[in-house]
Amino acid sequence: MTTPPPQGNPFAQGQQQPYGQPQGQAPFPQQAGQPGFPPLGAPMPPQQQGRKISFKTIKNVVIVLIVAGVAIGGWIASRDDAAAAAVGDCMHRGSTDDNNPDLEVVDCGDAKAQYKVLAKVEGNFSGLTAQSKCEAESKDFEYVYTETNGSKSFLLCLKDK
């Protein structure tokens, strides 16, 4: 005949053996090679952390690229073509303002080409010195363009194309 399990507080701290288990054995011993939890006291393998790129990170990278693109585009658009001009280049005047003619280098075969660069002289020139410098560099010049920008100042001697 079997006896019922001892009655008492089921929430007590003492460990009770499950019904039908002989005293002194673990309730469900783990068999070798069986999947499941590692035995007690065995070190746990570290969880592998996969690098997940969050939406916020992607959004921030896209914003930085857009801002950089706008900044580079603005810098390219604001470059002065007159500074890039060389002897023999043709130029187009983009503005009627004599103080800021907005000269740009164009192909000499282009219908927009208005002037040809006869000479380019590095240095800071003004008024009569620019005229005399162009006379010394090219006898048949018609126009003088000077740009003063610190160490990048220069003079262009131009004639109609």
Coordinates of C-alpha atoms in Angstrom, one line a residue:
M1 CA 0.0 0.0 0.0
T2 CA 1.2 3.5 -0.8
T3 CA 1.1 6.4 1.5
P4 CA 0.0 9.8 0.5
P5 CA 2.6 12.5 0.3
P6 CA 3.2 14.5 3.5
Q7 CA 0.8 17.4 4.0
G8 CA 2.1 20.7 4.8
N9 CA 2.8 24.2 3.4
P10 CA 3.4 23.7 -0.3
F11 CA 5.3 27.1 -0.3
A12 CA 7.8 26.0 2.4
Q13 CA 11.5 26.5 1.7
G14 CA 12.4 22.9 2.2
Q15 CA 12.8 20.7 -0.8
Q16 CA 10.3 17.9 -1.3
Q17 CA 10.8 15.0 -3.5
P18 CA 8.3 14.5 -6.2
Y19 CA 5.7 11.8 -5.7
G20 CA 7.1 8.5 -6.7
Q21 CA 10.8 9.4 -6.7
P22 CA 13.1 7.6 -4.4
Q23 CA 14.9 9.7 -1.8
G24 CA 18.4 11.0 -2.7
Q25 CA 18.0 11.2 -6.5
A26 CA 17.5 14.3 -8.7
P27 CA 14.0 14.4 -10.1
F28 CA 14.9 14.3 -13.8
P29 CA 18.6 13.7 -14.4
Q30 CA 19.9 15.0 -17.7
Q31 CA 21.2 12.4 -20.1
A32 CA 24.6 13.0 -21.9
G33 CA 24.1 14.4 -25.4
Q34 CA 20.6 15.5 -24.7
P35 CA 19.6 19.0 -25.8
G36 CA 18.4 21.4 -23.2
F37 CA 19.8 23.4 -20.4
P38 CA 23.4 22.7 -19.4
P39 CA 24.0 21.0 -16.1
L40 CA 24.1 23.2 -13.0
G41 CA 27.4 24.7 -12.4
A42 CA 28.5 24.5 -16.1
P43 CA 29.6 27.8 -17.6
M44 CA 27.0 29.4 -19.9
P45 CA 28.3 30.2 -23.5
P46 CA 28.2 33.9 -24.2
Q47 CA 25.3 35.0 -26.4
Q48 CA 26.4 36.2 -29.8
Q49 CA 25.6 39.8 -30.4
G50 CA 24.8 40.5 -34.0
R51 CA 25.4 44.1 -35.1
K52 CA 22.0 45.4 -36.0
I53 CA 21.9 48.8 -37.8
S54 CA 19.0 50.8 -36.4
F55 CA 16.7 52.9 -38.5
K56 CA 17.9 56.0 -36.6
T57 CA 21.6 55.3 -37.6
I58 CA 20.6 54.9 -41.2
K59 CA 18.6 58.1 -41.1
N60 CA 21.5 60.0 -39.6
V61 CA 23.9 58.7 -42.2
V62 CA 21.5 59.7 -45.0
I63 CA 21.1 63.2 -43.5
V64 CA 24.9 63.7 -43.3
L65 CA 25.3 62.6 -46.9
I66 CA 22.6 65.0 -48.1
V67 CA 24.2 67.9 -46.1
A68 CA 27.6 67.1 -47.5
G69 CA 26.3 66.9 -51.1
V70 CA 24.5 70.3 -50.8
A71 CA 27.7 71.9 -49.3
I72 CA 29.9 70.4 -52.1
G73 CA 27.4 71.5 -54.8
G74 CA 27.3 75.0 -53.3
W75 CA 31.0 75.2 -53.3
I76 CA 31.3 74.0 -56.9
A77 CA 28.5 76.5 -58.0
S78 CA 30.2 79.4 -56.2
R79 CA 33.6 78.8 -57.8
D80 CA 34.8 81.7 -59.8
D81 CA 35.5 80.5 -63.4
A82 CA 37.6 83.6 -64.1
A83 CA 40.2 82.2 -61.6
A84 CA 40.2 78.9 -63.6
A85 CA 40.7 80.7 -66.9
A86 CA 43.9 80.1 -68.9
V87 CA 45.4 81.8 -71.9
G88 CA 43.4 80.8 -75.0
D89 CA 40.2 80.1 -73.2
C90 CA 37.0 81.7 -74.2
M91 CA 34.7 83.4 -71.7
H92 CA 31.0 84.4 -71.4
R93 CA 29.8 87.3 -69.4
G94 CA 26.9 86.3 -67.2
S95 CA 26.0 89.7 -65.8
T96 CA 25.8 93.3 -67.0
D97 CA 27.2 94.6 -63.7
D98 CA 30.7 95.9 -64.4
N99 CA 31.7 95.4 -60.8
N100 CA 30.8 91.7 -60.9
P101 CA 30.6 90.5 -64.6
D102 CA 30.3 86.8 -63.6
L103 CA 32.8 85.5 -66.2
E104 CA 32.6 81.8 -67.0
V105 CA 34.9 79.7 -69.2
V106 CA 33.0 78.3 -72.2
D107 CA 34.0 76.3 -75.3
C108 CA 35.3 78.7 -78.0
G109 CA 32.9 77.0 -80.5
D110 CA 29.9 77.8 -78.2
A111 CA 27.6 80.6 -79.3
K112 CA 27.9 82.1 -75.8
A113 CA 31.6 82.7 -76.2
Q114 CA 32.2 86.5 -76.1
Y115 CA 35.8 87.0 -75.1
K116 CA 39.2 85.3 -75.5
V117 CA 41.9 85.4 -72.8
L118 CA 45.1 86.8 -74.2
A119 CA 47.1 86.9 -71.0
K120 CA 46.7 86.0 -67.3
V121 CA 49.0 87.7 -64.8
E122 CA 49.1 86.7 -61.1
G123 CA 49.3 89.6 -58.7
N124 CA 47.2 92.5 -57.4
F125 CA 46.6 95.2 -60.0
S126 CA 44.3 98.2 -60.2
G127 CA 43.3 100.8 -62.8
L128 CA 46.2 102.1 -64.8
T129 CA 48.7 99.5 -63.6
A130 CA 46.3 96.8 -65.0
Q131 CA 46.1 98.6 -68.3
S132 CA 49.8 99.0 -68.6
K133 CA 50.4 95.4 -67.6
C134 CA 48.0 94.1 -70.3
E135 CA 49.7 96.4 -72.9
A136 CA 53.0 94.8 -72.0
E137 CA 51.6 91.3 -72.2
S138 CA 49.4 91.6 -75.3
K139 CA 49.2 94.5 -77.7
D140 CA 45.7 93.8 -79.1
F141 CA 43.8 93.4 -75.8
E142 CA 40.5 95.3 -75.4
Y143 CA 39.3 94.6 -71.9
V144 CA 40.9 94.2 -68.5
Y145 CA 39.5 92.1 -65.7
T146 CA 41.1 92.2 -62.3
E147 CA 40.2 90.1 -59.3
T148 CA 41.6 90.8 -55.8
N149 CA 41.4 87.9 -53.4
G150 CA 44.4 88.0 -51.1
S151 CA 47.2 85.8 -52.4
K152 CA 45.0 84.6 -55.3
S153 CA 44.7 88.0 -57.1
F154 CA 45.1 88.1 -60.8
L155 CA 44.6 90.1 -64.0
L156 CA 43.0 88.9 -67.3
C157 CA 43.6 90.6 -70.6
L158 CA 40.6 90.0 -72.9
K159 CA 39.5 90.8 -76.4
D160 CA 36.3 90.2 -78.3
K161 CA 36.1 86.7 -79.9

